[in-house]
Tab-separated table of C-alpha atoms in Angstrom:
chain	number	residue	atom	x	y	z
A	1	GLN	CA	36.845	18.546	-1.365
A	2	ARG	CA	36.129	22.044	-2.675
A	3	ARG	CA	33.037	24.193	-2.847
A	4	VAL	CA	31.253	24.395	-6.197
A	5	HIS	CA	28.167	26.631	-6.571
A	6	GLY	CA	27.648	26.763	-2.829
A	7	GLY	CA	28.128	23.038	-2.264
A	8	LEU	CA	30.960	20.599	-1.747
A	9	HIS	CA	32.507	18.951	-4.758
A	10	SER	CA	33.321	15.325	-4.087
A	11	SER	CA	33.918	12.131	-5.997
A	12	THR	CA	31.173	10.582	-3.895
A	13	THR	CA	28.106	9.966	-6.089
A	14	MET	CA	24.559	10.522	-4.943
A	15	ALA	CA	23.972	6.771	-5.126
A	16	GLU	CA	26.912	6.174	-2.825
A	17	LEU	CA	25.693	8.894	-0.490
A	18	ALA	CA	22.269	7.250	-0.379
A	19	GLY	CA	23.957	3.972	0.503
A	20	HIS	CA	25.791	5.632	3.375
A	21	LEU	CA	22.466	6.952	4.645
A	22	ALA	CA	20.925	3.493	4.932
A	23	PRO	CA	20.119	2.923	8.612
A	24	ALA	CA	21.744	-0.509	8.716
A	25	GLN	CA	23.765	-3.074	6.845
A	26	ILE	CA	23.064	-6.757	6.418
A	27	GLY	CA	24.491	-8.623	9.397
A	28	ASP	CA	24.075	-5.748	11.866
A	29	ASN	CA	22.441	-6.373	15.203
A	30	VAL	CA	18.952	-4.894	15.111
A	31	HIS	CA	19.749	-2.879	18.246
A	32	ALA	CA	22.533	-1.128	16.309
A	33	VAL	CA	20.195	0.179	13.589
A	34	GLU	CA	20.338	3.973	13.230
A	35	THR	CA	17.027	5.594	14.055
A	36	PRO	CA	14.375	6.517	13.286
A	37	ALA	CA	14.149	3.521	10.970
A	38	LEU	CA	11.474	1.365	9.398
A	39	LEU	CA	11.791	-2.201	10.680
A	40	LEU	CA	10.268	-5.249	9.021
A	41	ASP	CA	9.952	-8.451	11.040
A	42	LEU	CA	10.561	-10.961	8.247
A	43	ASP	CA	9.052	-13.902	10.110
A	44	ALA	CA	5.785	-12.051	10.684
A	45	PHE	CA	5.895	-10.714	7.107
A	46	SER	CA	6.241	-14.263	5.761
A	47	GLN	CA	3.367	-15.478	7.932
A	48	ASN	CA	1.135	-12.732	6.558
A	49	ALA	CA	2.071	-13.589	2.984
A	50	ARG	CA	1.261	-17.255	3.586
A	51	ARG	CA	-1.972	-16.429	5.398
A	52	MET	CA	-3.325	-14.451	2.451
A	53	SER	CA	-2.601	-17.400	0.181
A	54	GLU	CA	-4.327	-19.783	2.618
A	55	THR	CA	-7.492	-17.694	2.846
A	56	LEU	CA	-7.691	-17.385	-0.933
A	57	SER	CA	-7.703	-21.168	-1.275
A	58	TRP	CA	-11.384	-20.901	-0.281
A	59	PHE	CA	-12.023	-18.774	-3.386
A	60	PRO	CA	-10.179	-20.498	-6.253
A	61	THR	CA	-11.675	-18.290	-8.974
A	62	VAL	CA	-10.441	-15.057	-7.390
A	63	SER	CA	-7.110	-13.489	-8.332
A	64	VAL	CA	-5.024	-11.247	-6.100
A	65	ARG	CA	-3.332	-8.036	-7.140
A	66	PRO	CA	-1.603	-6.820	-3.933
A	67	HIS	CA	-1.606	-3.070	-3.550
A	68	ALA	CA	1.975	-1.826	-3.705
A	69	LYS	CA	1.037	1.620	-2.379
A	70	ALA	CA	1.459	0.006	1.035
A	71	HIS	CA	5.183	-0.608	0.522
A	72	LYS	CA	6.339	0.988	-2.770
A	73	CYS	CA	9.137	-1.584	-2.913
A	74	PRO	CA	9.553	-4.131	-5.738
A	75	GLU	CA	11.425	-6.609	-3.534
A	76	ILE	CA	8.383	-6.865	-1.292
A	77	ALA	CA	6.015	-7.100	-4.268
A	78	LYS	CA	7.953	-10.035	-5.675
A	79	LEU	CA	7.851	-11.850	-2.352
A	80	GLN	CA	4.089	-11.277	-2.127
A	81	LEU	CA	3.488	-12.609	-5.625
A	82	SER	CA	5.715	-15.613	-5.018
A	83	ALA	CA	3.719	-16.531	-1.913
A	84	LEU	CA	0.434	-16.197	-3.815
A	85	GLY	CA	1.470	-18.557	-6.606
A	86	ASN	CA	-0.962	-18.694	-9.513
A	87	ALA	CA	-3.447	-16.483	-7.647
A	88	GLY	CA	-1.084	-13.502	-7.832
A	89	VAL	CA	-1.534	-11.742	-11.175
A	90	GLY	CA	0.393	-8.508	-10.641
A	91	VAL	CA	0.206	-5.448	-8.418
A	92	CYS	CA	-1.860	-2.306	-7.982
A	93	VAL	CA	-0.355	1.126	-7.533
A	94	GLN	CA	-1.867	4.559	-6.973
A	95	LYS	CA	0.824	6.725	-8.568
A	96	VAL	CA	2.899	6.671	-11.731
A	97	THR	CA	6.108	6.829	-9.684
A	98	GLU	CA	5.022	3.633	-7.943
A	99	ALA	CA	4.371	1.998	-11.323
A	100	GLU	CA	7.857	2.977	-12.474
A	101	ALA	CA	9.385	1.598	-9.281
A	102	MET	CA	7.599	-1.725	-9.762
A	103	VAL	CA	8.435	-2.163	-13.440
A	104	HIS	CA	12.076	-1.142	-13.125
A	105	GLY	CA	12.290	-3.507	-10.147
A	106	GLY	CA	11.043	-6.457	-12.209
A	107	VAL	CA	7.286	-6.457	-11.488
A	108	LEU	CA	5.787	-6.116	-14.950
A	109	ASP	CA	1.994	-6.385	-14.567
A	110	VAL	CA	0.704	-3.177	-12.995
A	111	PHE	CA	-2.773	-1.701	-12.565
A	112	VAL	CA	-2.834	2.009	-11.740
A	113	SER	CA	-5.983	1.886	-9.611
A	114	ASN	CA	-6.360	5.658	-9.606
A	115	GLU	CA	-7.210	8.168	-12.294
A	116	VAL	CA	-4.171	9.592	-14.145
A	117	ALA	CA	-4.361	13.347	-14.448
A	118	SER	CA	-1.870	14.432	-17.113
A	119	ARG	CA	-0.589	13.526	-20.547
A	120	LYS	CA	3.006	13.537	-19.303
A	121	LYS	CA	2.154	10.847	-16.775
A	122	LEU	CA	0.435	8.781	-19.465
A	123	GLU	CA	3.529	9.106	-21.634
A	124	ARG	CA	5.671	7.774	-18.799
A	125	LEU	CA	3.331	4.804	-18.496
A	126	ALA	CA	3.594	4.249	-22.253
A	127	GLU	CA	7.372	4.055	-21.898
A	128	LEU	CA	6.883	1.259	-19.361
A	129	VAL	CA	4.801	-0.688	-21.871
A	130	LYS	CA	7.580	-0.271	-24.419
A	131	ILE	CA	10.036	-2.077	-22.131
A	132	GLY	CA	7.730	-5.020	-21.584
A	133	ALA	CA	5.233	-4.010	-18.923
A	134	THR	CA	1.504	-4.616	-18.993
A	135	ILE	CA	-0.211	-1.451	-17.774
A	136	ALA	CA	-3.884	-0.951	-16.967
A	137	LEU	CA	-5.524	2.335	-16.039
A	138	CYS	CA	-8.607	3.481	-14.158
A	139	VAL	CA	-11.022	5.953	-15.747
A	140	ASP	CA	-14.227	7.713	-14.725
A	141	ASN	CA	-14.763	10.231	-17.536
A	142	GLU	CA	-14.558	10.579	-21.296
A	143	GLN	CA	-11.538	12.891	-21.319
A	144	GLN	CA	-9.414	10.328	-19.495
A	145	VAL	CA	-10.294	7.709	-22.102
A	146	LYS	CA	-9.494	10.113	-24.940
A	147	ASP	CA	-6.155	11.104	-23.407
A	148	ALA	CA	-5.158	7.486	-22.800
A	149	ALA	CA	-6.125	6.538	-26.347
A	150	ASP	CA	-4.208	9.462	-27.866
A	151	VAL	CA	-1.036	8.694	-25.930
A	152	ALA	CA	-1.263	4.962	-26.579
A	153	GLU	CA	-1.686	5.533	-30.308
A	154	ALA	CA	1.140	8.076	-30.432
A	155	HIS	CA	3.477	5.614	-28.727
A	156	GLN	CA	2.060	2.547	-30.495
A	157	VAL	CA	1.271	0.737	-27.259
A	158	LYS	CA	-1.877	-0.599	-25.615
A	159	PHE	CA	-3.320	0.223	-22.211
A	160	GLY	CA	-5.828	-1.901	-20.385
A	161	ILE	CA	-8.767	0.074	-19.006
A	162	LEU	CA	-11.048	-0.446	-16.026
A	163	VAL	CA	-14.016	1.834	-15.415
A	164	ASP	CA	-14.006	3.127	-11.853
A	165	VAL	CA	-17.397	2.892	-10.102
A	166	ASN	CA	-18.286	4.857	-6.981
A	167	VAL	CA	-19.807	2.322	-4.588
A	168	GLY	CA	-19.841	4.557	-1.530
A	169	GLN	CA	-16.359	5.933	-1.038
A	170	ASN	CA	-17.623	9.149	-2.642
A	171	ARG	CA	-14.275	9.981	-4.123
A	172	CYS	CA	-13.626	8.936	-7.711
A	173	GLY	CA	-15.823	6.777	-9.931
A	174	VAL	CA	-18.913	7.009	-12.104
A	175	GLU	CA	-22.281	7.093	-10.362
A	176	THR	CA	-24.532	5.144	-12.738
A	177	LYS	CA	-24.520	1.998	-14.827
A	178	GLU	CA	-25.321	4.120	-17.871
A	179	GLU	CA	-22.161	6.185	-17.371
A	180	ALA	CA	-20.113	3.005	-16.950
A	181	LEU	CA	-21.540	1.545	-20.161
A	182	ALA	CA	-20.827	4.720	-22.106
A	183	LEU	CA	-17.178	4.642	-21.035
A	184	ALA	CA	-16.896	0.927	-21.818
A	185	LYS	CA	-18.226	1.581	-25.333
A	186	GLN	CA	-15.792	4.465	-25.776
A	187	VAL	CA	-12.875	2.265	-24.730
A	188	LYS	CA	-14.004	-0.482	-27.109
A	189	SER	CA	-13.933	2.015	-29.973
A	190	CYS	CA	-10.244	2.825	-29.391
A	191	SER	CA	-7.811	0.512	-31.142
A	192	HIS	CA	-5.009	1.107	-28.647
A	193	LEU	CA	-7.093	0.477	-25.549
A	194	TRP	CA	-8.585	-2.767	-24.336
A	195	PHE	CA	-11.523	-2.863	-21.966
A	196	ARG	CA	-10.745	-5.094	-18.992
A	197	GLY	CA	-13.681	-4.440	-16.703
A	198	VAL	CA	-14.613	-2.375	-13.664
A	199	GLN	CA	-13.137	-1.398	-10.340
A	200	ALA	CA	-15.609	-1.058	-7.452
A	201	TYR	CA	-13.534	-0.409	-4.342
A	202	HIS	CA	-14.807	1.022	-1.067
A	203	GLY	CA	-11.882	2.230	1.056
A	204	SER	CA	-13.860	3.409	4.056
A	205	ALA	CA	-15.476	0.001	4.493
A	206	GLN	CA	-12.056	-1.496	5.277
A	207	HIS	CA	-12.096	0.204	8.676
A	208	ILE	CA	-15.614	-0.536	9.884
A	209	ARG	CA	-14.858	-2.204	13.207
A	210	SER	CA	-17.763	-4.646	13.467
A	211	HIS	CA	-17.405	-7.788	11.349
A	212	ALA	CA	-21.155	-7.922	10.726
A	213	GLU	CA	-21.284	-4.270	9.689
A	214	ARG	CA	-18.273	-4.637	7.380
A	215	CYS	CA	-19.857	-7.609	5.648
A	216	GLY	CA	-23.196	-5.791	5.521
A	217	ALA	CA	-21.551	-2.841	3.807
A	218	VAL	CA	-20.055	-5.135	1.170
A	219	ASP	CA	-23.401	-6.834	0.596
A	220	THR	CA	-24.996	-3.413	0.095
A	221	PHE	CA	-22.505	-1.922	-2.347
A	222	SER	CA	-22.067	-5.195	-4.217
A	223	VAL	CA	-25.656	-4.782	-5.436
A	224	LYS	CA	-24.514	-1.695	-7.348
A	225	THR	CA	-21.376	-3.477	-8.581
A	226	LYS	CA	-23.471	-6.337	-9.977
A	227	SER	CA	-25.924	-3.930	-11.588
A	228	VAL	CA	-23.101	-2.155	-13.433
A	229	VAL	CA	-21.432	-5.383	-14.547
A	230	ASP	CA	-24.713	-6.940	-15.702
A	231	HIS	CA	-25.639	-3.787	-17.618
A	232	ILE	CA	-22.360	-3.738	-19.531
A	233	ARG	CA	-22.562	-7.458	-20.292
A	234	HIS	CA	-26.186	-7.108	-21.397
A	235	HIS	CA	-24.939	-4.800	-24.139
A	236	GLY	CA	-22.541	-7.425	-25.444
A	237	ILE	CA	-19.310	-6.195	-23.854
A	238	GLU	CA	-17.178	-8.696	-21.997
A	239	VAL	CA	-16.275	-7.762	-18.421
A	240	GLN	CA	-13.145	-9.760	-17.734
A	241	THR	CA	-12.249	-8.203	-14.374
A	242	VAL	CA	-14.348	-7.021	-11.451
A	243	ALA	CA	-11.827	-5.573	-9.015
A	244	GLY	CA	-12.050	-4.294	-5.461
A	245	GLY	CA	-11.708	-5.450	-1.884
A	246	GLY	CA	-9.000	-4.523	0.591
A	247	THR	CA	-7.449	-6.005	3.700
A	248	GLY	CA	-10.531	-5.337	5.807
A	249	THR	CA	-13.223	-6.703	3.494
A	250	TYR	CA	-11.715	-8.898	0.763
A	251	ARG	CA	-13.264	-12.142	1.997
A	252	ALA	CA	-16.716	-10.571	1.861
A	253	GLU	CA	-16.138	-9.403	-1.732
A	254	CYS	CA	-14.925	-12.866	-2.668
A	255	ALA	CA	-18.019	-14.444	-1.098
A	256	THR	CA	-20.336	-12.347	-3.287
A	257	GLU	CA	-19.104	-14.249	-6.367
A	258	ILE	CA	-19.228	-10.919	-8.193
A	259	TYR	CA	-15.620	-9.849	-7.658
A	260	ASN	CA	-12.867	-11.903	-9.261
A	261	GLU	CA	-9.830	-9.739	-8.426
A	262	ILE	CA	-8.987	-8.271	-5.032
A	263	GLU	CA	-6.580	-5.475	-4.090
A	264	PRO	CA	-5.417	-5.877	-0.448
A	265	GLY	CA	-2.235	-4.112	0.579
A	266	SER	CA	-1.902	-3.502	4.317
A	267	TYR	CA	-2.231	-7.197	5.217
A	268	ILE	CA	1.469	-7.679	4.682
A	269	PHE	CA	2.302	-5.236	7.510
A	270	ASN	CA	-0.798	-4.661	9.643
A	271	ASP	CA	-1.013	-1.450	11.684
A	272	ALA	CA	-2.653	-0.067	14.813
A	273	ASP	CA	-5.785	0.959	12.921
A	274	TYR	CA	-6.411	-2.402	11.246
A	275	ALA	CA	-5.741	-4.092	14.581
A	276	ARG	CA	-8.929	-2.446	15.862
A	277	ASN	CA	-11.102	-4.398	13.406
A	278	LEU	CA	-13.106	-7.212	14.981
A	279	ASP	CA	-13.810	-10.703	13.681
A	280	GLU	CA	-17.064	-12.661	13.818
A	281	THR	CA	-16.419	-13.556	17.476
A	282	HIS	CA	-16.108	-9.837	18.357
A	283	GLU	CA	-12.397	-10.288	19.028
A	284	PRO	CA	-9.607	-8.409	17.193
A	285	VAL	CA	-8.864	-9.907	13.773
A	286	LYS	CA	-6.046	-12.417	14.207
A	287	ASP	CA	-5.123	-13.135	10.602
A	288	TRP	CA	-2.303	-10.597	10.385
A	289	LYS	CA	0.822	-10.393	12.495
A	290	GLN	CA	2.365	-7.018	13.149
A	291	SER	CA	5.434	-7.004	10.907
A	292	LEU	CA	6.073	-3.266	10.473
A	293	PHE	CA	7.590	-1.059	13.166
A	294	VAL	CA	9.300	2.283	13.457
A	295	LEU	CA	12.425	1.842	15.554
A	296	THR	CA	13.289	4.850	17.690
A	297	THR	CA	15.904	5.712	20.313
A	298	VAL	CA	15.521	7.190	23.792
A	299	TYR	CA	17.623	10.334	24.008
A	300	SER	CA	16.171	12.171	26.976
A	301	ARG	CA	14.503	11.065	30.233
A	302	ASN	CA	12.234	12.806	32.691
A	303	VAL	CA	12.074	10.641	35.791
A	304	THR	CA	9.813	13.048	37.635
A	305	GLY	CA	7.277	13.124	34.813
A	306	GLY	CA	7.572	9.425	34.024
A	307	TRP	CA	8.405	9.859	30.367
A	308	VAL	CA	11.230	9.648	27.850
A	309	VAL	CA	11.858	11.490	24.619
A	310	VAL	CA	12.505	9.460	21.462
A	311	ASP	CA	13.801	10.523	18.056
A	312	ALA	CA	10.695	9.559	16.027
A	313	GLY	CA	8.349	12.494	15.552
A	314	LEU	CA	6.066	13.637	12.775
A	315	LYS	CA	8.803	13.209	10.153
A	316	ALA	CA	8.941	9.478	10.911
A	317	LEU	CA	5.333	8.527	11.661
A	318	SER	CA	1.942	9.218	10.161
A	319	VAL	CA	-0.778	10.044	12.686
A	320	ASP	CA	-3.748	10.423	10.300
A	321	SER	CA	-5.269	7.205	11.671
A	322	GLY	CA	-4.220	7.787	15.252
A	323	VAL	CA	-0.934	7.765	17.127
A	324	PRO	CA	1.301	4.698	17.064
A	325	LEU	CA	1.249	2.083	19.770
A	326	VAL	CA	4.308	1.235	21.863
A	327	ALA	CA	5.425	-2.364	21.408
A	328	ASP	CA	6.883	-4.460	24.235
A	329	TYR	CA	6.054	-1.977	27.032
A	330	GLU	CA	2.652	-2.678	28.525
A	331	GLY	CA	0.769	0.481	29.438
A	332	ALA	CA	3.205	2.821	27.685
A	333	THR	CA	1.793	5.465	25.339
A	334	TYR	CA	3.290	7.573	22.567
A	335	THR	CA	2.531	11.255	21.993
A	336	PRO	CA	3.921	13.283	19.074
A	337	ALA	CA	6.026	16.166	20.385
A	338	GLY	CA	7.174	17.812	17.170
A	339	ASP	CA	8.819	16.985	13.887
A	340	GLU	CA	11.760	15.129	15.429
A	341	HIS	CA	10.466	14.330	18.919
A	342	GLY	CA	8.086	11.845	20.447
A	343	ILE	CA	7.235	11.294	24.091
A	344	VAL	CA	6.734	7.817	25.497
A	345	THR	CA	4.993	7.874	28.861
A	346	PHE	CA	5.150	4.880	31.175
A	347	ALA	CA	2.789	3.638	33.850
A	348	GLU	CA	3.394	4.871	37.378
A	349	GLY	CA	6.124	2.933	39.111
A	350	VAL	CA	7.714	1.636	35.914
A	351	GLU	CA	11.455	2.244	35.682
A	352	LEU	CA	12.252	4.356	32.655
A	353	PRO	CA	14.494	2.795	30.008
A	354	PRO	CA	18.015	4.243	29.928
A	355	LEU	CA	19.357	6.592	27.290
A	356	GLY	CA	20.128	4.794	24.042
A	357	THR	CA	17.369	2.207	24.485
A	358	LYS	CA	15.657	1.243	21.223
A	359	ILE	CA	11.855	1.185	21.290
A	360	LYS	CA	9.577	-0.223	18.592
A	361	LEU	CA	6.447	1.702	17.631
A	362	ILE	CA	3.475	0.236	15.763
A	363	PRO	CA	2.328	2.754	13.119
A	364	GLY	CA	-1.251	3.963	13.195
A	365	HIS	CA	-1.347	3.827	9.366
A	366	CYS	CA	1.265	1.811	7.535
A	367	ASP	CA	1.054	3.304	4.012
A	368	PRO	CA	1.897	6.968	4.726
A	369	THR	CA	4.406	5.949	7.418
A	370	VAL	CA	6.315	3.890	4.847
A	371	ASN	CA	6.232	6.900	2.521
A	372	MET	CA	8.345	8.879	5.024
A	373	HIS	CA	11.277	6.452	4.876
A	374	ASP	CA	13.914	5.510	2.326
A	375	TYR	CA	14.587	1.935	3.441
A	376	PHE	CA	13.054	-1.139	4.988
A	377	VAL	CA	15.364	-2.889	7.440
A	378	GLY	CA	14.323	-6.540	7.458
A	379	TYR	CA	15.343	-8.630	10.446
A	380	ARG	CA	14.977	-12.085	11.967
A	381	GLY	CA	15.677	-12.493	15.650
A	382	ASP	CA	18.313	-9.868	16.398
A	383	ALA	CA	20.006	-9.894	12.994
A	384	VAL	CA	19.453	-7.584	10.026
A	385	GLU	CA	18.855	-9.796	7.016
A	386	SER	CA	17.867	-7.321	4.311
A	387	VAL	CA	17.957	-3.600	3.541
A	388	TRP	CA	15.529	-2.660	0.778
A	389	ARG	CA	15.169	0.732	-0.866
A	390	ILE	CA	11.636	2.165	-0.984
A	391	THR	CA	12.005	3.291	-4.578
A	392	GLY	CA	8.402	4.399	-5.079
A	393	ARG	CA	8.178	6.751	-2.102
A	394	GLY	CA	7.369	10.436	-2.357
A	395	PRO	CA	4.319	12.548	-3.239
A	396	GLY	CA	3.740	10.520	-6.391
A	397	LEU	CA	4.579	12.580	-9.478
């Protein structure tokens, strides 16, 4: 090796270097995985995939477009769609980088369920259409429609378009049925766009703890969704898709008979926040097994204080929805202690685990936790069965 421009020159490629940085190899014992690492319990993952398919059998006219922002990994998307059978019509993403990851990984029907802010990003999406992808976009103003139409025409491709409706999230989306109709008419006038329908998603409703209150929220905002859809149809424009619904509320959206496409994502993993949602019996929702963990290693012990230090800190775990839970150690709690440090405190009288012990943490919020890692390490029992690259991770250019 020799230094070139301040670095080391080597025949090792970046791809090979990335491979060396994978926390495990297929066949490894799960206790030998380098940490901090993102673990995926494949048995629980498969149960979640099957459970979504089972619950959708009650709503045969509803399609599912799993939200890939939860995992950003085409291997997982393909497994989700396979489990859903004919009900699975493609995936949602929030960012263009996620769309590129899906398409280049073999998932070709993608809805960008977020407004796209720049012409360069639209041009990248047009390139995906050119290689065989079906791409739909979300819009909530005239300029977005104009930009999408200009890029589509310049590249001789077509984009599907859904009008985004604000039903209470108070983030993106048009406010009135008149605004939605105006955008639908504008889309219909553009030869390189095709109007698919509307998106009416309420993210905050996913985390209302009470089952009755969650369903009540859906009933309330679905009135606005229906008003918008009926208004557009009344003016002779077909509304093919009415999209919305996430892991916390999708059954309620399905039951309205207004929505015909749902967008759940976190169901495949679960997390500590979703585990706080209650079902109709006032017990924690039992549909989803915890399949996603951050594996961490004990590397310091304080017997007097009753705690250990682990190597998963704020660089390995998102805490926007609360701190992670400690799996397999009843009464133990996790506290962030810096970028690379976490403290796990044990109940009085509990013998501390020795140095080198691997501890599993349940993320408070799965999506941004996944975004901090490069790989999923899938395991069954004690054996690593798969190592998948999270190709769509990052800030989302």
